[in-house]
């Protein structure tokens, strides 16, 4: 039944009825399953994948590599959840490698992001250091190529 | 200067029937904002890792001819895949030839086995190239009609009724283009018995083998006694979304492959090297891609069949390939008129059934190798078109 999730993960607007048709199963069953996913937070939300640059919106993304000290018994959970609470934070991941948390910030301009890091993130007690990389240009987001010409190169009628 | 007094085009070429696809393409090309369900190829691009492998090979200068049979690595992969998937045993050294698509494989196979006037029984409807390829090889194509009532399967009694003492071979292809029909192992076994009884060769075009949606594909050569009389044709165009690469293969008993290589080595030398590298990569690492595309086709297939039925067009349930073949007789129009008016009035291109043989009259072929959005829009337009025609639904 993961096929329902697979469809919704790439086509969030697909209706239960259409999913049922495509998978050859009952529409009520699909409806019920989706509600269950939502209730259990398997499905966290639905959104459009927007090319902000094309929308002429000046929003800016930055990746912050955060080095931090873990807490006994909690690891990085409390810090990560604290960081996640800020509305400027787009996503937070605990990662392996040279740093501990990877934080994606969304802001209006460089200044706003830099200030957020300086005033909110860096001063947190467990945070040892931060390194900020601003996104200059995106090529693929959430599985979608930015440069989708979307052109069909096929001839209109072929054998 | 004298004007030529004799016809310049060879008789057997001048006699080739005009391609219905070509005529229809010319019409569609003059129109704008057309949603085409008339395409016989995947809407996916070739999986990226396949292209990437070829970029790399070009950088490394792998741009030379290969063995006439094709690269041994590729033939080994073909052999491995056929053995593991179907239990079909082919020696990569002398029972497999890499061709420029099934198209060339078909041509070379027919030329290798037909003597002038030999008859080849061909299902009707079927892929547009079958009949002409038989003719170009000096043979005579004998259509064996398939009907919707029989789920567009080849009936043993129909095949028998077409056999004469000139019959040399059967040319079958399941899953079938244009109907999407498939035949079960038992049903094919009956065809195999006929081949045995009348000492016929069987050319089995299995290019849609990976695109079946219920049940297992049967590789014809694995039926009892058939390895010895089957020429298996397959390719990468459909399963791996590689139509433009022009690459396929044929597997057959040694003597037939030897005869095919003789032709191929003079007319083609070898299949394009980059395409052979792409095909090798596809067989080694393309399985998840096939599965991904197949699952998309399957969803669209269900959607389109139901959608057509909902707007009042009876539609046989296809179990393979990526076509539906709805019955349009309820509109009172013949297939040509239906297809022409549909594209002119509503901008939806489908292919008239008779392009694939006389038994296609009363049907049109529509592909679901296109986006869900296109399918939805096409159904909306089609419903409007049928409304205008006053079809009861
Ligand atoms: C049944 C069938 N056989 C063969 C072909 C041609 O395949 P290839 O691209 O390998 O020449 C097609 C393409 O439409 C087809 O539908």
GROMACS .gro file of C-alpha atoms in nm, chain A residues 31-158:
model
  128
   31UNK     CA    1  -0.956   0.776   0.139
   32UNK     CA    2  -0.943   0.594   0.474
   33UNK     CA    3  -0.577   0.508   0.430
   34UNK     CA    4  -0.483   0.867   0.350
   35UNK     CA    5  -0.668   0.990   0.657
   36UNK     CA    6  -0.485   0.738   0.867
   37UNK     CA    7  -0.151   0.853   0.723
   38UNK     CA    8  -0.242   1.209   0.809
   39UNK     CA    9  -0.355   1.120   1.160
   40UNK     CA   10  -0.037   0.925   1.225
   41UNK     CA   11   0.178   1.199   1.071
   42UNK     CA   12   0.312   0.965   0.810
   43UNK     CA   13   0.194   1.241   0.579
   44UNK     CA   14   0.312   1.568   0.734
   45UNK     CA   15   0.167   1.806   0.482
   46UNK     CA   16   0.115   1.898   0.121
   47UNK     CA   17   0.282   2.180  -0.066
   48UNK     CA   18   0.378   2.306  -0.406
   49UNK     CA   19   0.740   2.281  -0.519
   50UNK     CA   20   0.804   2.643  -0.613
   51UNK     CA   21   1.081   2.788  -0.822
   52UNK     CA   22   1.105   3.110  -0.620
   53UNK     CA   23   1.359   3.261  -0.848
   54UNK     CA   24   1.120   3.239  -1.140
   55UNK     CA   25   0.840   3.377  -0.925
   56UNK     CA   26   1.062   3.685  -0.880
   57UNK     CA   27   1.062   3.637  -0.509
   58UNK     CA   28   1.387   3.736  -0.344
   59UNK     CA   29   1.389   3.466  -0.085
   60UNK     CA   30   1.720   3.324   0.005
   61UNK     CA   31   1.823   2.985   0.134
   62UNK     CA   32   2.135   2.904   0.332
   63UNK     CA   33   2.282   2.583   0.465
   64UNK     CA   34   2.429   2.612   0.813
   65UNK     CA   35   2.669   2.348   0.931
   66UNK     CA   36   2.641   2.339   1.307
   67UNK     CA   37   2.895   2.177   1.537
   68UNK     CA   38   2.753   2.118   1.881
   69UNK     CA   39   2.808   1.927   2.202
   70UNK     CA   40   2.563   1.651   2.275
   71UNK     CA   41   2.378   1.627   2.604
   72UNK     CA   42   2.396   1.319   2.822
   73UNK     CA   43   2.100   1.091   2.750
   74UNK     CA   44   1.955   1.327   2.489
   75UNK     CA   45   2.226   1.358   2.228
   76UNK     CA   46   2.134   1.643   1.997
   77UNK     CA   47   1.758   1.606   2.018
   78UNK     CA   48   1.679   1.899   2.243
   79UNK     CA   49   1.906   2.137   2.058
   80UNK     CA   50   1.773   2.025   1.719
   81UNK     CA   51   1.414   2.063   1.829
   82UNK     CA   52   1.492   2.406   1.972
   83UNK     CA   53   1.646   2.518   1.645
   84UNK     CA   54   1.358   2.368   1.450
   85UNK     CA   55   1.118   2.588   1.645
   86UNK     CA   56   1.235   2.909   1.474
   87UNK     CA   57   1.012   3.000   1.180
   88UNK     CA   58   1.317   3.102   0.976
   89UNK     CA   59   1.434   2.741   0.984
   90UNK     CA   60   1.324   2.544   0.684
   91UNK     CA   61   1.465   2.209   0.790
   92UNK     CA   62   1.699   2.054   1.043
   93UNK     CA   63   1.883   1.726   1.013
   94UNK     CA   64   2.126   1.541   1.234
   95UNK     CA   65   2.405   1.433   1.000
   96UNK     CA   66   2.716   1.222   0.997
   97UNK     CA   67   3.052   1.370   0.897
   98UNK     CA   68   3.243   1.678   0.998
   99UNK     CA   69   2.955   1.854   1.170
  100UNK     CA   70   2.647   1.753   1.364
  101UNK     CA   71   2.341   1.944   1.250
  102UNK     CA   72   2.254   2.065   0.907
  103UNK     CA   73   2.017   2.357   0.926
  104UNK     CA   74   1.848   2.511   0.623
  105UNK     CA   75   1.742   2.870   0.673
  106UNK     CA   76   1.505   3.065   0.461
  107UNK     CA   77   1.530   3.442   0.472
  108UNK     CA   78   1.460   3.757   0.274
  109UNK     CA   79   1.823   3.856   0.223
  110UNK     CA   80   2.182   3.788   0.330
  111UNK     CA   81   2.155   4.025   0.621
  112UNK     CA   82   1.848   3.860   0.764
  113UNK     CA   83   2.004   3.516   0.746
  114UNK     CA   84   2.337   3.634   0.885
  115UNK     CA   85   2.164   3.806   1.173
  116UNK     CA   86   1.962   3.499   1.250
  117UNK     CA   87   2.278   3.292   1.273
  118UNK     CA   88   2.460   3.552   1.479
  119UNK     CA   89   2.178   3.633   1.716
  120UNK     CA   90   1.975   3.316   1.748
  121UNK     CA   91   2.179   3.016   1.642
  122UNK     CA   92   2.540   3.077   1.739
  123UNK     CA   93   2.464   3.193   2.096
  124UNK     CA   94   2.285   2.869   2.184
  125UNK     CA   95   2.474   2.705   2.464
  126UNK     CA   96   2.550   2.374   2.299
  127UNK     CA   97   2.650   2.528   1.967
  128UNK     CA   98   3.027   2.530   1.922
  129UNK     CA   99   3.054   2.670   1.573
  130UNK     CA  100   2.857   2.745   1.260
  131UNK     CA  101   2.950   2.767   0.894
  132UNK     CA  102   2.705   2.930   0.657
  133UNK     CA  103   2.675   2.861   0.284
  134UNK     CA  104   2.432   3.072   0.088
  135UNK     CA  105   2.248   2.914  -0.203
  136UNK     CA  106   2.336   3.107  -0.518
  137UNK     CA  107   2.147   2.902  -0.772
  138UNK     CA  108   1.941   2.584  -0.757
  139UNK     CA  109   1.943   2.309  -1.015
  140UNK     CA  110   1.713   2.054  -0.863
  141UNK     CA  111   1.483   2.082  -0.565
  142UNK     CA  112   1.283   1.807  -0.402
  143UNK     CA  113   1.338   1.576  -0.694
  144UNK     CA  114   1.232   1.834  -0.951
  145UNK     CA  115   1.476   1.965  -1.209
  146UNK     CA  116   1.466   2.345  -1.214
  147UNK     CA  117   1.542   2.360  -1.582
  148UNK     CA  118   1.240   2.168  -1.698
  149UNK     CA  119   1.188   2.266  -2.050
  150UNK     CA  120   0.912   2.007  -2.027
  151UNK     CA  121   0.937   1.967  -2.398
  152UNK     CA  122   0.814   1.656  -2.568
  153UNK     CA  123   1.069   1.580  -2.836
  154UNK     CA  124   0.869   1.298  -2.987
  155UNK     CA  125   0.706   1.312  -3.326
  156UNK     CA  126   0.329   1.341  -3.298
  157UNK     CA  127   0.249   1.006  -3.457
  158UNK     CA  128   0.484   0.707  -3.468
   0.00000   0.00000   0.00000
